[in-house]
Coordinates of C-alpha atoms in Angstrom, one line a residue:
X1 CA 58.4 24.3 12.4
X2 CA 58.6 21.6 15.4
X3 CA 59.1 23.7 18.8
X4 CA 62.1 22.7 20.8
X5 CA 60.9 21.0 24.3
X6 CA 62.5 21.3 27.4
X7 CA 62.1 18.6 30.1
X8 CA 59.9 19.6 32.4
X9 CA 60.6 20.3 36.3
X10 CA 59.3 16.7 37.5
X11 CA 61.0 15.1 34.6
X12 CA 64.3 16.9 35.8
X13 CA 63.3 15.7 39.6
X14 CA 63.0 12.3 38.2
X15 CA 66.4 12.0 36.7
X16 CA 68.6 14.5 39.1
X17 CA 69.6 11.4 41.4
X18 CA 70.8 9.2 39.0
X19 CA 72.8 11.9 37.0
X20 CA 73.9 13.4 40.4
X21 CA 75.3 9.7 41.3
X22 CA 76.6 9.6 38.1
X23 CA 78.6 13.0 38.2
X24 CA 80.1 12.4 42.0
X25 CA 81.5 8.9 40.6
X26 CA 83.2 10.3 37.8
X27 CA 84.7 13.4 39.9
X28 CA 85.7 10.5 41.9
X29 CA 87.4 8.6 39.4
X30 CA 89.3 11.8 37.8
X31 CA 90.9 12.7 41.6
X32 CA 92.0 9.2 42.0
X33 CA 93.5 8.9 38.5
X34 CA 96.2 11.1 39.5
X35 CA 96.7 10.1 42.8
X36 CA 97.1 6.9 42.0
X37 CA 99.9 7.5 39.7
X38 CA 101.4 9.4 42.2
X39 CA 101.1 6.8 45.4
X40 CA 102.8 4.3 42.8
X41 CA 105.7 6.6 41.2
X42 CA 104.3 6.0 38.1
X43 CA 103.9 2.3 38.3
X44 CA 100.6 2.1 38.2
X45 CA 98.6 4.5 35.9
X46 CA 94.4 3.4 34.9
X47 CA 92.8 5.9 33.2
X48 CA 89.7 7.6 34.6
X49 CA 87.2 5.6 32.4
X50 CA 88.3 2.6 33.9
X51 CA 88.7 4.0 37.5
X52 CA 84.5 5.6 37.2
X53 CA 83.7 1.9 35.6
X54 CA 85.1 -0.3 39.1
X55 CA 84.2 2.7 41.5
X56 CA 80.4 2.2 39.4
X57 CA 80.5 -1.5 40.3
X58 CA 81.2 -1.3 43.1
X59 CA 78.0 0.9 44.1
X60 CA 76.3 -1.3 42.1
X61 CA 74.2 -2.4 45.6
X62 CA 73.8 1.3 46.9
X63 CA 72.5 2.5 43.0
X64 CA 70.0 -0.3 42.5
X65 CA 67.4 1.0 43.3
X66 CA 64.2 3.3 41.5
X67 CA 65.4 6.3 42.5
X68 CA 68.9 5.9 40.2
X69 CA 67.9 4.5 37.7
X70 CA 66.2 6.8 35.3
X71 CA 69.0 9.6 35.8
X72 CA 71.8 6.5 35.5
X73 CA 69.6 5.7 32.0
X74 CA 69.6 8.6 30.7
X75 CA 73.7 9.1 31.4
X76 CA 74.2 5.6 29.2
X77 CA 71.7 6.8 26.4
X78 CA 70.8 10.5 26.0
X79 CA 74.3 12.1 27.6
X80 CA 76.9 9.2 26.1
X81 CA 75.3 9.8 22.4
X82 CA 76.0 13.5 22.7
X83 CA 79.5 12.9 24.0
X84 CA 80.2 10.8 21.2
X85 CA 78.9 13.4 18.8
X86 CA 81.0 15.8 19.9
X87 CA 84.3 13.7 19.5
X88 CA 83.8 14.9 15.9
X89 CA 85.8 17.8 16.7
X90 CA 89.1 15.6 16.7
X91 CA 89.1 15.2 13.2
X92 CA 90.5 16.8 10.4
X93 CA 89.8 15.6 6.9
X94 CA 93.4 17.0 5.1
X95 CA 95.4 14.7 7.3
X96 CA 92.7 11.9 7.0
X97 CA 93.1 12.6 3.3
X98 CA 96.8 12.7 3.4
X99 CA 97.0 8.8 4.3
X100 CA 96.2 7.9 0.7
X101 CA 93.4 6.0 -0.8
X102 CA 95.1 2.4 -0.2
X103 CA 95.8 2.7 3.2
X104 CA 92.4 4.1 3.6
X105 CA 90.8 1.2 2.0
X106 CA 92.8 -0.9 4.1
X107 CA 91.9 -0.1 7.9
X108 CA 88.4 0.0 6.2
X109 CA 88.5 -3.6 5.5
X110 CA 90.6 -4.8 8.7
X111 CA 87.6 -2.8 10.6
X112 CA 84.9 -4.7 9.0
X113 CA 86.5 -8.0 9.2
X114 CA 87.3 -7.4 12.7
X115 CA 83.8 -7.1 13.8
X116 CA 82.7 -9.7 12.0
X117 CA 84.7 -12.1 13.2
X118 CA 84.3 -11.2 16.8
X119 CA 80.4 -11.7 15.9
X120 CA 81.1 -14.8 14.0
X121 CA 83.8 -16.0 17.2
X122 CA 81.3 -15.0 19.6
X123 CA 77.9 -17.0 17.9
X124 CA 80.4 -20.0 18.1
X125 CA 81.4 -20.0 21.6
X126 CA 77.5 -19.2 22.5
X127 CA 78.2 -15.7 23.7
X128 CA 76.2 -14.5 21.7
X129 CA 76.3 -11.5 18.9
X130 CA 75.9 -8.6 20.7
X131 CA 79.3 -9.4 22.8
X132 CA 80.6 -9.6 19.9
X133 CA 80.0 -6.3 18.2
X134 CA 81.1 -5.2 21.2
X135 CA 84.6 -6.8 21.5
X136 CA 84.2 -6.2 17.4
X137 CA 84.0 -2.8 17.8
X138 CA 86.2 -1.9 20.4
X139 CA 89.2 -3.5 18.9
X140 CA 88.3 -2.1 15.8
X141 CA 87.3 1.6 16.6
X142 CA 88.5 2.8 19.7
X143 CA 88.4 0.9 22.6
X144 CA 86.1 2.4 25.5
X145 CA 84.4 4.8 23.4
X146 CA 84.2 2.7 20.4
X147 CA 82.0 -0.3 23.0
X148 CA 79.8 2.3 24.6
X149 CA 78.6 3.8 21.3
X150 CA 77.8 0.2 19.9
X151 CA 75.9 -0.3 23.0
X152 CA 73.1 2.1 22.0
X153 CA 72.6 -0.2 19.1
X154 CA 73.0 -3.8 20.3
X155 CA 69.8 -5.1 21.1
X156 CA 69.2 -5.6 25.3
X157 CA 70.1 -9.0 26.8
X158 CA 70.0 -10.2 30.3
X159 CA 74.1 -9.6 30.5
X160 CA 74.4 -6.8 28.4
X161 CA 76.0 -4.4 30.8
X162 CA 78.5 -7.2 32.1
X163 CA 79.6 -7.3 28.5
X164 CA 80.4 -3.4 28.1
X165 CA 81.8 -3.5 31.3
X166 CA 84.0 -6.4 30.3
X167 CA 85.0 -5.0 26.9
X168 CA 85.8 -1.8 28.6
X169 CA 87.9 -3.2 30.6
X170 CA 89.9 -5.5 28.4
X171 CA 90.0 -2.6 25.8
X172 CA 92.8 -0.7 28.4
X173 CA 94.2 -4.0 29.5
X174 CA 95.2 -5.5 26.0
X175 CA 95.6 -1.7 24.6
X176 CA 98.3 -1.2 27.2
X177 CA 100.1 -4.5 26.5
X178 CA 100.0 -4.2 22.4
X179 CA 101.4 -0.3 23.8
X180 CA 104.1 -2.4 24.8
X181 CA 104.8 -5.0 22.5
X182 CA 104.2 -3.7 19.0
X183 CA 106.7 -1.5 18.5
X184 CA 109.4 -4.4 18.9
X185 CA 107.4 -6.0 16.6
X186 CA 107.5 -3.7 13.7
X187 CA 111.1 -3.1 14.3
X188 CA 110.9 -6.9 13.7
X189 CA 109.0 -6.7 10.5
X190 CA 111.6 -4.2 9.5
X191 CA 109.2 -1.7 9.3
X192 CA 110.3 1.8 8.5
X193 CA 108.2 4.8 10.5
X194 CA 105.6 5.2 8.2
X195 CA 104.7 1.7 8.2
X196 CA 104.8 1.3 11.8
X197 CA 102.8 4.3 12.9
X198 CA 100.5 2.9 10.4
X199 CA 100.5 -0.5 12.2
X200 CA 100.1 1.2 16.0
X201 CA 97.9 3.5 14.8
X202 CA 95.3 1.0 13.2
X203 CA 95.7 -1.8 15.9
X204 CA 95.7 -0.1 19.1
X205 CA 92.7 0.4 21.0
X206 CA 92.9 3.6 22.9
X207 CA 94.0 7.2 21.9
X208 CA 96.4 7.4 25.0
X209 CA 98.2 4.6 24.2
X210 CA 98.2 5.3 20.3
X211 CA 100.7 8.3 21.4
X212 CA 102.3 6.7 23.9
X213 CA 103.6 3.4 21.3
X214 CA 104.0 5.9 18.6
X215 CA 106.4 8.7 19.9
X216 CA 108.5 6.4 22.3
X217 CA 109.8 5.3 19.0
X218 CA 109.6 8.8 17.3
X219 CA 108.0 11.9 16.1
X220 CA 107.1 10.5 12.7
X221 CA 106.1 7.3 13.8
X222 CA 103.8 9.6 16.2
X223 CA 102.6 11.9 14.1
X224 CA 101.5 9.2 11.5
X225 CA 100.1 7.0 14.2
X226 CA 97.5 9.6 15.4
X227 CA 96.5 10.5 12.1
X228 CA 95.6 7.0 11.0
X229 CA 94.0 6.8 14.7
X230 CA 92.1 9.6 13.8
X231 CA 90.9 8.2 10.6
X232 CA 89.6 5.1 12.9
X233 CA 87.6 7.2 15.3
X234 CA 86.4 9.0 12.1
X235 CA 84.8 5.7 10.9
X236 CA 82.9 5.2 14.4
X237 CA 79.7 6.7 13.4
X238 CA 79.4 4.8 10.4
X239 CA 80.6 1.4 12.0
X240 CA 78.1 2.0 14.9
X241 CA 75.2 2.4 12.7
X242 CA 76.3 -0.4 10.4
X243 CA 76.1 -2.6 13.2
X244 CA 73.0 -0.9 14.3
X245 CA 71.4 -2.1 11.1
X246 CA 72.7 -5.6 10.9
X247 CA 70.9 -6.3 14.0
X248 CA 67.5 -4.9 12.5
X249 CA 67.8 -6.7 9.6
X250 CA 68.9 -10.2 11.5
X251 CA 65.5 -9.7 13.4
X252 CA 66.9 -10.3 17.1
X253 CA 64.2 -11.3 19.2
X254 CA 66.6 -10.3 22.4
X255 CA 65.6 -6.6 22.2
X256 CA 65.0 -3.6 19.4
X257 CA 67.9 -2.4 17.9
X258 CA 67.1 1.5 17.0
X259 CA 70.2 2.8 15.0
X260 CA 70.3 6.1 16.4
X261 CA 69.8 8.5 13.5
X262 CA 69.8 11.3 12.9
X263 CA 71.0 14.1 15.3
X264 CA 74.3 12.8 17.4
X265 CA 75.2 11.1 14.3
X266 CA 74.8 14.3 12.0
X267 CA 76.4 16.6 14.8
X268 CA 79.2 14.1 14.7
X269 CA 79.4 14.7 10.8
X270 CA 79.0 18.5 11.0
X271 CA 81.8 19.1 13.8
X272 CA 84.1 17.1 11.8
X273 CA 83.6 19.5 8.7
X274 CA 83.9 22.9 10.9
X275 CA 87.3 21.6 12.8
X276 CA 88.8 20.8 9.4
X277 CA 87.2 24.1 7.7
X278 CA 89.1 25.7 10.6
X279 CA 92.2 24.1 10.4
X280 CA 92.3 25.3 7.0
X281 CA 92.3 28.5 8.0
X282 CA 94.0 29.9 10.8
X283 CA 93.0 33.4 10.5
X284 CA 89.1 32.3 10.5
X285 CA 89.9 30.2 13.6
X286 CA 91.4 33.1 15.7
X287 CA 88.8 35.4 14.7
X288 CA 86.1 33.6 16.2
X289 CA 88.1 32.2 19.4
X290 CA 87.4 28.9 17.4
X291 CA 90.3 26.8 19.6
X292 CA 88.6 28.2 23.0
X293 CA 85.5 27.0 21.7
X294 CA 86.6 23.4 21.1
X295 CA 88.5 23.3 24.2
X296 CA 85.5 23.8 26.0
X297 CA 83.5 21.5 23.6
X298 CA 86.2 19.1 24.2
X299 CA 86.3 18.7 27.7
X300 CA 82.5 18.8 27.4
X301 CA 82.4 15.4 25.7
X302 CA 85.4 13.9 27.9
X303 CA 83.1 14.7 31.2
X304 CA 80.0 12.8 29.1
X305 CA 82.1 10.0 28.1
X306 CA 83.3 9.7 32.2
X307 CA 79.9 10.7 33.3
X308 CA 78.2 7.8 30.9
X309 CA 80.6 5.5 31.9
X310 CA 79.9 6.0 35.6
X311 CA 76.2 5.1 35.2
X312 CA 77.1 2.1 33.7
X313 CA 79.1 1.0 36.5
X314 CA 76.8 2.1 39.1
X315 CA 73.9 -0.2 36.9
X316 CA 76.8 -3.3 36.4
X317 CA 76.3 -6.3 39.4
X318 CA 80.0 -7.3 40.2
X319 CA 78.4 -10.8 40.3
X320 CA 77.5 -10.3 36.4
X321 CA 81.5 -10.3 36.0
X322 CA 82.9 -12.7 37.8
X323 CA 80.4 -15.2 35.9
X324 CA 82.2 -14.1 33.0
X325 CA 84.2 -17.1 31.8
X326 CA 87.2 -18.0 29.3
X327 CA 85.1 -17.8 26.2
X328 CA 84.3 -13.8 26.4
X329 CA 88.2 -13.9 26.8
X330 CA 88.8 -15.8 23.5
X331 CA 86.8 -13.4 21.4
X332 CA 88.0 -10.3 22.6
X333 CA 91.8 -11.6 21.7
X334 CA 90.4 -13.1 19.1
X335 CA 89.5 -9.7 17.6
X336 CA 93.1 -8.3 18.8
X337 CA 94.9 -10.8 17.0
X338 CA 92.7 -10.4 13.2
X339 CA 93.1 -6.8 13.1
X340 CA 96.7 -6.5 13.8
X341 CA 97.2 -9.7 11.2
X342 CA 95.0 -8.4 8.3
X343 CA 97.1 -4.9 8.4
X344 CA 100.4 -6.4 8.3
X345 CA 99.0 -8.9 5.8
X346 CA 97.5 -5.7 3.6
X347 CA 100.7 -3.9 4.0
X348 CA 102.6 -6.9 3.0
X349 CA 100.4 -7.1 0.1
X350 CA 100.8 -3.4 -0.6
X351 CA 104.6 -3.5 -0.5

């Protein structure tokens, strides 16, 4: 049996700047979220990924140096993978189940062709296919989280963290306008509730704004459109190392690609099956303080998430994005546009 390994005293000296960097940006960014909603009555309202993400940048000059950047590396690698694998515990597989085998089968296919026509889109306007399985995957997972998962398995690049910084970014951006605009849409369409918390809930970048579209028009739609937004953030372990494996097998000469197998992935897996085992059961749940648990679980991997998203600020030159020209924009509502069409298309089809 392999002993487990600590890190040892110096290698926790080495990385305690960077992560303590990290952390104070992201408290940062979660004190001003709030505030800021409140100095604007409301009008104005970013969530705290995006806040720790322009706070990051904006540190950029006072984090570049040696004694960051192995703590800020390890907060964009190690810490973000375990975040993600503890998002597992937002799934149930009854109501995943529940959505039936076509509709399934359909945000399956509207995910796949999403990315790879953001990759295909991206090649062709020489950005490059790493943007897009970013943009790809973003639009076609969920948003933030979805782009900073596929960056532990795109190959590195000169403007790598531009990219994930731009894709963040224009994940909340475009996710708040589609907020907006798709449920006028589907009433449209016609669409009755199911149907259109099946569109907002398979089109829609971000959780928060998933809810928000869905019950402004009603409970139903909501319920439905978290469920199928569920299924989606389900499918980001296995989209993230599909991509991971594309890139080893096209050989990219821009950086390794190492899919990364098996542990975050597996505890992703595993805390899927133990939240649904104990929503099957109630009793079992309550007996072992089971919703405590994943509270605390929960906001451990929402703190991760921030924390990760902080380094990569604080490592992102504000010069990087303002090079960023029209064609990153292109793909990225490129992708918007094909995942929203091929599930009103595969409804359509369905009847």
């Amino acid at each position: 049996m392999t002993a487990i390994s600590f890190p040892s005293s110096a290698t926790l000296q080495r990385l305690a700047p960077g992560v303590a960097l990290s952390l104070a940006v992201a408290i940062a960014s979660s004190l001003a979220a709030p505030l800021l909603n409140l100095l604007t009555g409301g009008r104005l309202s970013l969530p705290d990924m995006v806040i720790a993400l322009v706070i990051g940048i904006a540190l950029h000059s006072l984090a570049s140096t040696p004694r960051f950047e192995p703590g800020m590396t390890f907060c964009v690698k190690t810490l973000l993978r375990w975040a993600i694998g503890l998002l597992g515990l937002r799934i149930a597989l009854g109501d995943i189940i529940g959505l039936g085998l076509g509709i399934a089968l359909l945000i399956v296919a509207s995910m796949i062709l999403t990315v790879a026509v953001a990759i295909a889109l991206s090649r062709a306007l020489e950005r490059g296919s790493g943007f897009g399985a970013l943009a790809g995957a973003a639009n076609a997972v969920c948003g933030a989280s979805a782009t900073l998962a596929t960056a532990t398995v795109v190959p590195d690049y000169p403007r790598k963290s531009a990219d994930i910084a731009f894709a963040v970014v224009m994940a909340n951006a475009i996710s708040t306008l589609v907020m907006l605009a798709y449920p006028p849409l589907c009433l449209w369409l016609g669409y009755d509730a199911r149907h259109t918390g099946i569109v907002l809930g398979a089109t829609i970048h971000d959780m928060a704004q998933v809810v928000g579209a869905g019950y402004a028009v009603s409970e139903p739609v909501g319920n439905t459109a978290v469920i199928v937004k569920l299924f989606r953030v389900f499918l980001l372990l296995p989209m993230v190392l599909a991509i991971g494996w594309w890139f080893i097998r096209q050989g990219e000469r821009t950086g390794e690609a190492k899919v990364p197998m098996p542990v975050f992935a597996l505890a992703f897996l595993a805390l899927c099956l133990v939240n649904s085992a104990m929503m099957a059961s109630p009793a079992l749940a309550a007996a072992t303080s089971y919703p405590a648990i994943k509270s605390a679980l929960g906001f451990t991997s929402q703190w991760g998430l921030l924390v990760a998203i902080a380094a990569l600020g604080l490592g992102t030159s504000l010069r990087s994005i303002l090079t960023i020209g029209w064609r990153h924009m292109v793909v990225f509502l490129g992708a918007t546009f094909i995942i929203l069409l091929a599930i009103i298309a595969g409804l359509t089809i369905m009847g």
